[in-house]
mmCIF file of C-alpha atoms in Angstrom:
data_model
loop_
_atom_site.group_PDB
_atom_site.id
_atom_site.type_symbol
_atom_site.label_atom_id
_atom_site.label_comp_id
_atom_site.label_asym_id
_atom_site.label_seq_id
_atom_site.Cartn_x
_atom_site.Cartn_y
_atom_site.Cartn_z
ATOM 1 C CA MET A 9 93.067 215.863 118.269
ATOM 2 C CA LYS A 10 94.452 213.098 120.966
ATOM 3 C CA LEU A 11 94.560 213.977 124.536
ATOM 4 C CA SER A 12 96.483 211.874 127.183
ATOM 5 C CA PRO A 13 95.170 209.143 129.018
ATOM 6 C CA TRP A 14 95.116 211.026 132.372
ATOM 7 C CA LEU A 15 93.563 213.754 130.762
ATOM 8 C CA LEU A 16 90.080 212.029 129.197
ATOM 9 C CA GLU A 17 87.958 212.239 132.772
ATOM 10 C CA PRO A 18 88.182 215.862 132.943
ATOM 11 C CA TRP A 19 87.540 216.275 129.367
ATOM 12 C CA ARG A 20 84.876 213.930 129.450
ATOM 13 C CA LYS A 21 83.418 216.316 132.012
ATOM 14 C CA LEU A 22 83.562 219.241 130.809
ATOM 15 C CA GLN A 23 82.214 217.708 127.825
ATOM 16 C CA ALA A 24 79.309 217.072 130.388
ATOM 17 C CA ARG A 25 79.076 220.179 131.392
ATOM 18 C CA HIS A 26 79.052 221.368 127.854
ATOM 19 C CA ALA A 27 76.167 219.026 126.466
ATOM 20 C CA ALA A 28 74.296 220.496 129.337
ATOM 21 C CA ASP A 29 74.460 223.766 129.317
ATOM 22 C CA ARG A 30 76.688 224.416 132.113
ATOM 23 C CA LEU A 31 80.040 225.717 130.915
ATOM 24 C CA PRO A 32 81.555 229.055 133.228
ATOM 25 C CA HIS A 33 82.809 232.165 130.923
ATOM 26 C CA ALA A 34 86.087 230.837 132.324
ATOM 27 C CA LEU A 35 88.538 228.603 133.513
ATOM 28 C CA LEU A 36 91.087 228.432 135.032
ATOM 29 C CA LEU A 37 94.179 225.155 133.983
ATOM 30 C CA SER A 38 96.665 225.219 136.620
ATOM 31 C CA THR A 39 99.500 222.544 136.867
ATOM 32 C CA PRO A 40 103.222 222.237 136.946
ATOM 33 C CA VAL A 41 104.601 221.928 133.679
ATOM 34 C CA GLY A 42 104.142 218.282 132.122
ATOM 35 C CA PHE A 43 101.366 217.512 133.036
ATOM 36 C CA GLY A 44 99.455 218.736 129.318
ATOM 37 C CA LYS A 45 97.258 221.441 130.349
ATOM 38 C CA ARG A 46 97.488 223.220 127.316
ATOM 39 C CA SER A 47 96.915 220.517 125.808
ATOM 40 C CA LEU A 48 93.291 220.635 127.160
ATOM 41 C CA ALA A 49 93.012 223.727 126.209
ATOM 42 C CA ASN A 50 93.321 223.555 122.793
ATOM 43 C CA ALA A 51 90.932 220.742 122.957
ATOM 44 C CA LEU A 52 88.299 222.778 124.244
ATOM 45 C CA GLN A 53 88.648 225.619 122.341
ATOM 46 C CA ALA A 54 88.999 223.529 118.887
ATOM 47 C CA SER A 55 85.290 222.082 119.833
ATOM 48 C CA LEU A 56 83.607 224.423 120.870
ATOM 49 C CA LEU A 57 84.570 225.871 118.100
ATOM 50 C CA CYS A 58 84.075 223.349 115.262
ATOM 51 C CA GLU A 59 80.786 222.639 112.995
ATOM 52 C CA LYS A 60 80.916 218.936 113.326
ATOM 53 C CA PRO A 61 82.008 217.462 116.443
ATOM 54 C CA ASP A 62 82.333 214.168 117.549
ATOM 55 C CA ALA A 63 80.875 211.607 120.090
ATOM 56 C CA GLU A 64 82.912 212.730 122.289
ATOM 57 C CA GLY A 65 83.345 216.296 121.531
ATOM 58 C CA PHE A 66 86.499 216.436 119.560
ATOM 59 C CA ALA A 67 86.939 218.459 116.937
ATOM 60 C CA CYS A 68 86.271 217.187 113.579
ATOM 61 C CA GLY A 69 89.176 218.883 111.921
ATOM 62 C CA ARG A 70 87.265 218.571 108.986
ATOM 63 C CA CYS A 71 84.834 221.393 108.988
ATOM 64 C CA ARG A 72 85.061 225.080 107.228
ATOM 65 C CA ALA A 73 85.784 226.194 111.327
ATOM 66 C CA CYS A 74 88.241 223.723 112.040
ATOM 67 C CA GLN A 75 90.722 224.939 108.765
ATOM 68 C CA PHE A 76 90.534 228.288 109.785
ATOM 69 C CA LEU A 77 91.513 227.910 113.335
ATOM 70 C CA ALA A 78 94.434 225.377 111.684
ATOM 71 C CA ALA A 79 95.407 228.539 109.039
ATOM 72 C CA GLY A 80 95.525 230.205 112.753
ATOM 73 C CA THR A 81 92.408 232.862 110.322
ATOM 74 C CA HIS A 82 89.411 231.938 113.236
ATOM 75 C CA ALA A 83 87.976 234.972 113.741
ATOM 76 C CA ASP A 84 86.569 234.017 117.198
ATOM 77 C CA ALA A 85 89.378 232.027 117.991
ATOM 78 C CA ILE A 86 91.662 234.468 120.618
ATOM 79 C CA ARG A 87 94.978 233.655 121.669
ATOM 80 C CA VAL A 88 96.856 236.039 123.865
ATOM 81 C CA THR A 89 100.648 235.599 125.505
ATOM 82 C CA PHE A 90 103.618 236.909 125.390
ATOM 83 C CA GLY A 91 103.869 239.818 122.529
ATOM 84 C CA LEU A 92 106.969 241.905 121.452
ATOM 85 C CA ARG A 93 108.200 244.811 123.511
ATOM 86 C CA ASP A 94 109.071 247.694 120.904
ATOM 87 C CA ASP A 95 113.294 246.433 120.335
ATOM 88 C CA GLY A 96 111.490 243.215 118.589
ATOM 89 C CA LYS A 97 112.843 241.151 121.775
ATOM 90 C CA PRO A 98 109.983 238.930 123.393
ATOM 91 C CA ARG A 99 108.068 240.125 126.614
ATOM 92 C CA THR A 100 107.844 238.368 129.789
ATOM 93 C CA GLU A 101 104.343 239.406 131.384
ATOM 94 C CA ILE A 102 101.150 240.215 129.645
ATOM 95 C CA VAL A 103 100.803 243.831 129.639
ATOM 96 C CA VAL A 104 97.391 245.487 130.193
ATOM 97 C CA ASP A 105 97.140 246.758 125.765
ATOM 98 C CA GLN A 106 96.297 242.946 124.941
ATOM 99 C CA ILE A 107 94.074 242.401 127.566
ATOM 100 C CA ARG A 108 92.252 245.548 126.466
ATOM 101 C CA ASP A 109 92.245 243.995 122.663
ATOM 102 C CA LEU A 110 91.407 241.179 123.776
ATOM 103 C CA CYS A 111 88.291 242.744 124.709
ATOM 104 C CA GLU A 112 87.628 244.957 121.949
ATOM 105 C CA ARG A 113 87.079 241.463 120.336
ATOM 106 C CA PHE A 114 84.493 240.357 122.726
ATOM 107 C CA ALA A 115 82.942 243.699 121.982
ATOM 108 C CA GLN A 116 82.297 242.055 118.668
ATOM 109 C CA THR A 117 79.723 240.089 117.624
ATOM 110 C CA SER A 118 80.865 236.166 116.153
ATOM 111 C CA SER A 119 82.264 235.445 112.990
ATOM 112 C CA ARG A 120 80.298 232.399 113.126
ATOM 113 C CA GLY A 121 77.695 232.712 114.637
ATOM 114 C CA GLY A 122 78.673 230.747 118.391
ATOM 115 C CA TRP A 123 81.743 230.788 121.098
ATOM 116 C CA ARG A 124 84.598 233.016 120.758
ATOM 117 C CA VAL A 125 87.078 231.307 122.845
ATOM 118 C CA ALA A 126 90.058 233.319 124.224
ATOM 119 C CA ILE A 127 92.637 231.103 125.518
ATOM 120 C CA ILE A 128 94.951 233.055 128.182
ATOM 121 C CA ASP A 129 98.499 231.633 128.436
ATOM 122 C CA PRO A 130 100.758 231.378 130.780
ATOM 123 C CA ALA A 131 98.077 233.613 132.766
ATOM 124 C CA ASP A 132 99.904 233.736 135.421
ATOM 125 C CA ALA A 133 102.313 236.447 133.652
ATOM 126 C CA LEU A 134 99.548 239.458 133.781
ATOM 127 C CA ASN A 135 100.882 242.704 135.155
ATOM 128 C CA HIS A 136 98.626 244.109 137.435
ATOM 129 C CA ASN A 137 97.463 246.182 135.252
ATOM 130 C CA ALA A 138 96.491 243.926 132.838
ATOM 131 C CA ALA A 139 94.889 241.707 135.024
ATOM 132 C CA ASN A 140 92.834 244.722 136.697
ATOM 133 C CA ALA A 141 91.828 245.027 133.005
ATOM 134 C CA LEU A 142 90.992 241.016 133.064
ATOM 135 C CA LEU A 143 89.348 241.301 135.943
ATOM 136 C CA LYS A 144 86.261 243.893 135.120
ATOM 137 C CA THR A 145 85.476 241.508 131.877
ATOM 138 C CA LEU A 146 85.504 238.369 134.210
ATOM 139 C CA GLU A 147 82.865 240.509 136.752
ATOM 140 C CA GLU A 148 80.796 241.192 133.116
ATOM 141 C CA PRO A 149 81.073 238.595 130.904
ATOM 142 C CA ASP A 150 78.996 238.407 127.676
ATOM 143 C CA PRO A 151 76.561 235.822 125.971
ATOM 144 C CA GLY A 152 78.693 232.992 123.992
ATOM 145 C CA VAL A 153 82.321 234.086 125.357
ATOM 146 C CA MET A 154 84.543 231.536 127.303
ATOM 147 C CA MET A 155 88.305 232.212 128.449
ATOM 148 C CA ILE A 156 90.440 229.559 129.779
ATOM 149 C CA LEU A 157 93.314 231.318 131.581
ATOM 150 C CA VAL A 158 96.418 229.118 131.184
ATOM 151 C CA ALA A 159 98.947 228.536 134.615
ATOM 152 C CA ASP A 160 102.049 226.702 135.281
ATOM 153 C CA ASP A 161 101.818 228.371 138.478
ATOM 154 C CA MET A 162 98.829 229.121 140.079
ATOM 155 C CA ALA A 163 99.655 231.486 142.844
ATOM 156 C CA ARG A 164 101.219 234.069 140.694
ATOM 157 C CA LEU A 165 97.749 234.984 139.610
ATOM 158 C CA PRO A 166 95.069 237.256 142.222
ATOM 159 C CA ALA A 167 92.605 236.071 144.112
ATOM 160 C CA THR A 168 90.768 238.198 142.411
ATOM 161 C CA ILE A 169 91.315 236.593 139.243
ATOM 162 C CA ARG A 170 91.023 232.919 140.805
ATOM 163 C CA SER A 171 87.924 233.133 142.372
ATOM 164 C CA ARG A 172 86.485 234.061 139.329
ATOM 165 C CA CYS A 173 87.327 231.146 137.032
ATOM 166 C CA GLN A 174 86.302 227.716 137.791
ATOM 167 C CA ARG A 175 89.445 225.500 137.613
ATOM 168 C CA ILE A 176 89.895 222.301 136.481
ATOM 169 C CA GLU A 177 91.514 219.982 137.874
ATOM 170 C CA ILE A 178 93.890 217.118 135.934
ATOM 171 C CA PRO A 179 94.777 214.283 138.512
ATOM 172 C CA ALA A 180 98.440 213.222 138.598
ATOM 173 C CA PRO A 181 99.051 210.205 136.106
ATOM 174 C CA THR A 182 99.353 206.619 137.936
ATOM 175 C CA ARG A 183 102.893 205.394 137.254
ATOM 176 C CA GLU A 184 101.559 202.531 135.030
ATOM 177 C CA ALA A 185 99.666 205.134 132.562
ATOM 178 C CA GLY A 186 102.965 207.807 133.103
ATOM 179 C CA ILE A 187 105.792 204.557 131.974
ATOM 180 C CA ALA A 188 102.362 203.790 128.847
ATOM 181 C CA TRP A 189 102.512 207.046 127.818
ATOM 182 C CA LEU A 190 106.635 207.570 127.687
ATOM 183 C CA ALA A 191 106.893 204.127 125.536
ATOM 184 C CA ALA A 192 104.282 205.517 123.584
ATOM 185 C CA GLN A 193 106.541 208.646 123.172
ATOM 186 C CA GLY A 194 109.084 205.353 122.015
ATOM 187 C CA VAL A 195 110.968 205.766 124.881
ATOM 188 C CA PRO A 196 111.808 202.772 126.324
ATOM 189 C CA ALA A 197 110.785 200.521 129.695
ATOM 190 C CA ALA A 198 113.600 201.139 131.629
ATOM 191 C CA ASN A 199 114.223 204.109 130.706
ATOM 192 C CA ALA A 200 110.660 206.027 131.430
ATOM 193 C CA ALA A 201 110.443 204.069 134.570
ATOM 194 C CA SER A 202 113.920 206.308 135.515
ATOM 195 C CA ALA A 203 112.713 208.978 133.999
ATOM 196 C CA LEU A 204 109.454 209.666 135.717
ATOM 197 C CA ASP A 205 111.223 209.171 139.081
ATOM 198 C CA LEU A 206 113.370 211.337 138.139
ATOM 199 C CA ALA A 207 110.480 213.396 137.361
ATOM 200 C CA ASP A 208 108.416 212.679 140.752
ATOM 201 C CA GLY A 209 106.081 211.508 138.324
ATOM 202 C CA ASN A 210 105.292 214.408 135.955
ATOM 203 C CA PRO A 211 105.270 212.652 132.423
ATOM 204 C CA GLY A 212 105.843 215.966 130.140
ATOM 205 C CA GLU A 213 108.647 216.590 132.507
ATOM 206 C CA ALA A 214 110.156 212.731 132.175
ATOM 207 C CA LEU A 215 110.007 212.852 128.683
ATOM 208 C CA SER A 216 112.160 216.078 128.790
ATOM 209 C CA MET A 217 114.832 214.661 131.249
ATOM 210 C CA LEU A 218 115.602 212.842 128.264
ATOM 211 C CA ALA A 219 116.894 214.767 125.868
ATOM 212 C CA PRO A 220 120.265 214.441 125.948
ATOM 213 C CA ASP A 221 121.427 217.819 126.878
ATOM 214 C CA VAL A 222 118.857 218.080 130.013
ATOM 215 C CA GLN A 223 120.761 214.745 131.145
ATOM 216 C CA ARG A 224 124.233 215.882 130.573
ATOM 217 C CA THR A 225 122.858 219.529 132.783
ATOM 218 C CA VAL A 226 121.601 216.584 135.454
ATOM 219 C CA THR A 227 125.055 215.486 135.725
ATOM 220 C CA ALA A 228 126.500 218.120 136.219
ATOM 221 C CA LEU A 229 124.176 219.768 138.680
ATOM 222 C CA ILE A 230 124.211 216.699 140.726
ATOM 223 C CA ALA A 231 128.587 216.295 140.493
ATOM 224 C CA ASP A 232 128.199 220.481 142.381
ATOM 225 C CA LEU A 233 125.492 219.189 144.974
ATOM 226 C CA ALA A 234 127.781 216.769 145.888
ATOM 227 C CA ALA A 235 131.006 219.217 145.958
ATOM 228 C CA LEU A 236 128.895 221.343 148.201
ATOM 229 C CA ALA A 237 127.701 218.153 150.524
ATOM 230 C CA GLU A 238 131.670 217.249 150.662
ATOM 231 C CA GLY A 239 132.305 221.347 151.874
ATOM 232 C CA ARG A 240 134.209 222.239 148.696
ATOM 233 C CA GLU A 241 134.596 225.814 147.642
ATOM 234 C CA LEU A 242 131.207 227.932 146.393
ATOM 235 C CA ALA A 243 131.608 230.513 144.161
ATOM 236 C CA PRO A 244 133.231 229.195 140.748
ATOM 237 C CA ILE A 245 129.958 226.707 141.555
ATOM 238 C CA ALA A 246 127.810 229.577 141.553
ATOM 239 C CA ALA A 247 129.422 230.941 138.578
ATOM 240 C CA ARG A 248 128.663 228.475 136.574
ATOM 241 C CA TRP A 249 124.699 228.073 137.776
ATOM 242 C CA ASN A 250 124.481 231.990 136.920
ATOM 243 C CA ASP A 251 123.954 231.265 132.677
ATOM 244 C CA GLU A 252 121.618 231.170 130.294
ATOM 245 C CA PHE A 253 120.104 227.765 131.527
ATOM 246 C CA ALA A 254 120.798 229.596 135.815
ATOM 247 C CA GLU A 255 115.985 228.248 135.528
ATOM 248 C CA LEU A 256 116.267 224.539 133.880
ATOM 249 C CA ARG A 257 119.289 224.463 136.941
ATOM 250 C CA LEU A 258 117.162 225.714 139.975
ATOM 251 C CA ARG A 259 113.250 224.227 138.682
ATOM 252 C CA THR A 260 116.006 220.967 138.412
ATOM 253 C CA MET A 261 117.563 221.239 141.711
ATOM 254 C CA ALA A 262 114.281 221.447 143.019
ATOM 255 C CA ARG A 263 112.308 218.272 141.220
ATOM 256 C CA LEU A 264 115.654 216.204 142.341
ATOM 257 C CA ILE A 265 115.338 217.599 145.770
ATOM 258 C CA THR A 266 111.902 216.696 146.010
ATOM 259 C CA ALA A 267 112.107 213.058 144.451
ATOM 260 C CA ALA A 268 114.635 212.076 146.555
ATOM 261 C CA MET A 269 112.897 213.328 149.591
ATOM 262 C CA ARG A 270 110.055 211.085 148.436
ATOM 263 C CA SER A 271 112.032 208.461 147.160
ATOM 264 C CA SER A 272 111.198 204.327 147.707
ATOM 265 C CA PRO A 273 113.771 201.983 148.360
ATOM 266 C CA ASP A 274 112.323 200.692 144.484
ATOM 267 C CA MET A 275 113.528 203.768 142.702
ATOM 268 C CA THR A 276 115.742 202.560 139.947
ATOM 269 C CA SER A 277 116.292 206.395 138.171
ATOM 270 C CA VAL A 278 120.978 206.265 139.237
ATOM 271 C CA GLU A 279 120.598 210.390 139.503
ATOM 272 C CA LEU A 280 117.691 210.508 142.081
ATOM 273 C CA GLN A 281 119.513 207.703 143.970
ATOM 274 C CA ARG A 282 122.624 209.655 143.846
ATOM 275 C CA VAL A 283 120.516 212.815 145.316
ATOM 276 C CA ALA A 284 119.376 210.833 147.814
ATOM 277 C CA ALA A 285 122.438 209.317 149.126
ATOM 278 C CA ILE A 286 123.823 213.338 149.125
ATOM 279 C CA THR A 287 121.000 214.644 151.427
ATOM 280 C CA GLU A 288 120.652 211.700 153.251
ATOM 281 C CA LYS A 289 121.506 213.080 156.445
ATOM 282 C CA ALA A 290 120.289 216.293 155.798
ATOM 283 C CA ASP A 291 118.734 218.904 157.991
ATOM 284 C CA PHE A 292 115.029 218.168 157.169
ATOM 285 C CA ARG A 293 113.739 221.818 157.758
ATOM 286 C CA LYS A 294 117.248 223.885 156.462
ATOM 287 C CA LEU A 295 116.556 221.771 153.592
ATOM 288 C CA SER A 296 112.614 222.688 153.116
ATOM 289 C CA LEU A 297 113.863 225.843 153.357
ATOM 290 C CA CYS A 298 117.242 225.553 150.996
ATOM 291 C CA TRP A 299 113.519 224.374 148.390
ATOM 292 C CA ASP A 300 111.733 226.855 149.252
ATOM 293 C CA GLN A 301 114.482 229.041 148.316
ATOM 294 C CA LEU A 302 114.927 227.194 145.554
ATOM 295 C CA ASN A 303 110.800 228.559 143.903
ATOM 296 C CA TRP A 304 111.993 231.917 145.127
ATOM 297 C CA ALA A 305 115.364 232.125 143.959
ATOM 298 C CA ARG A 306 113.395 231.106 139.681
ATOM 299 C CA SER A 307 110.162 233.633 139.796
ATOM 300 C CA GLN A 308 112.736 236.388 140.591
ATOM 301 C CA LEU A 309 115.347 234.993 137.825
ATOM 302 C CA SER A 310 113.433 238.530 135.047
ATOM 303 C CA SER A 311 113.462 240.973 138.072
ATOM 304 C CA PRO A 312 115.473 243.054 138.536
ATOM 305 C CA LEU A 313 117.194 241.201 141.298
ATOM 306 C CA ARG A 314 120.490 240.113 140.523
ATOM 307 C CA SER A 315 120.875 236.431 139.778
ATOM 308 C CA ASP A 316 124.180 235.605 141.181
ATOM 309 C CA LEU A 317 123.347 236.722 144.644
ATOM 310 C CA LEU A 318 119.987 234.790 144.346
ATOM 311 C CA ILE A 319 122.327 231.439 142.706
ATOM 312 C CA VAL A 320 124.706 231.751 145.683
ATOM 313 C CA ASP A 321 121.836 232.375 148.327
ATOM 314 C CA THR A 322 120.535 229.259 147.356
ATOM 315 C CA LEU A 323 123.598 227.075 146.916
ATOM 316 C CA THR A 324 124.676 228.326 150.555
ATOM 317 C CA ARG A 325 121.854 227.093 152.168
ATOM 318 C CA PHE A 326 121.323 223.266 150.278
ATOM 319 C CA ARG A 327 124.989 223.896 151.674
ATOM 320 C CA ASP A 328 124.404 224.739 154.889
ATOM 321 C CA ALA A 329 121.368 221.369 154.711
ATOM 322 C CA VAL A 330 123.644 218.944 153.695
ATOM 323 C CA SER A 331 126.938 219.313 155.167
ATOM 324 C CA PRO A 332 128.086 217.521 158.165
#
C-alpha cells in the first residue's frame, strides 16, 4: 500500500511504536478532508493484521490475512460507519447498536491469534448514546485490540473520547510536495499550483476542485459573491443555494474566504484572485464572524433547522462584511 509523502513520517512513528510494543489501544486521526488520514488508517489496519509485513511495516498483500482483508472477510478487521435506516437510506450518525455490536466482536477471541482492529469512520458522527457506549470500551480495553477513530472535525467528538485516544498528528505537506503529488495524479504543473492555492494547501481538496462539476460550482459561486458585494438582491441567490449542493457551496465559500485572506502576491489561482478582490476592503471582524457562521451552518444542514434560513443568514453576513 502506497502512502502520500507527507504521511510517511507519522507512519514511521507508528511503526517504531509497534516495534517497541508501545502502540496505544486507541488512535485518533483527525485532519480536514483531503490530507489522507483514511489511507493511513487502512494501511495501519492492514499492517497489524498482515502475517508478513515488509521492512517498512506495510502489509504484504499476499498472505492469507491480506487476502481475507481484501475480500472483506477477515473476522478481526472491523469497520464501523453509517448503517442503513429501516427505510433503506443511509443514516447520518453512528448509533449505539453499532457500538454494542463492536463491543461484542471485541469480546470474542481473535480468529487468527493476532490483533483485532476496528476503524470507526467518521467517529465525529457518533451520537450521544453511541459515544457513551464506546467510552466504556476505551476505559477498559481488551489486550490485542486496536481502535482507530477517523474524524473530519475533532471538535464534534466528546472530550471524554478524545482524552482516551492518542492523537496522530498529520502535517500539512509543503507546497512543493503538494504540487508534486498532484502532478503524480496526472495534473499539469500550472493547474496543480492554481488548484493548491484554491484549496488552501490541501492536496486532496485541490484534486477534487479540478473536477469539471466542482469547477462550474466554484465559478457560479464566485459570481454570486460578487453580486452580493455589489448589493444585489440576496433572495434569488439564497434560493439557488438551497439544494443538494448546499454543503459543497458553503464548504467552498469558507475555503475561498480563508485562502483569500491568506493570499500572497504570487498566487496563481484566478478564482482566488477574484475572491481576494471581493474581500479586499471587507470589514475583517464581520468577515471573521461570517466565516464562523459558514462553518456552523454547514454543521447544521442535516439538523431540524431550516437550511434556507441558515443560508440566508450566512449570505447576509457576507454581504454586510463586503458591501461598501
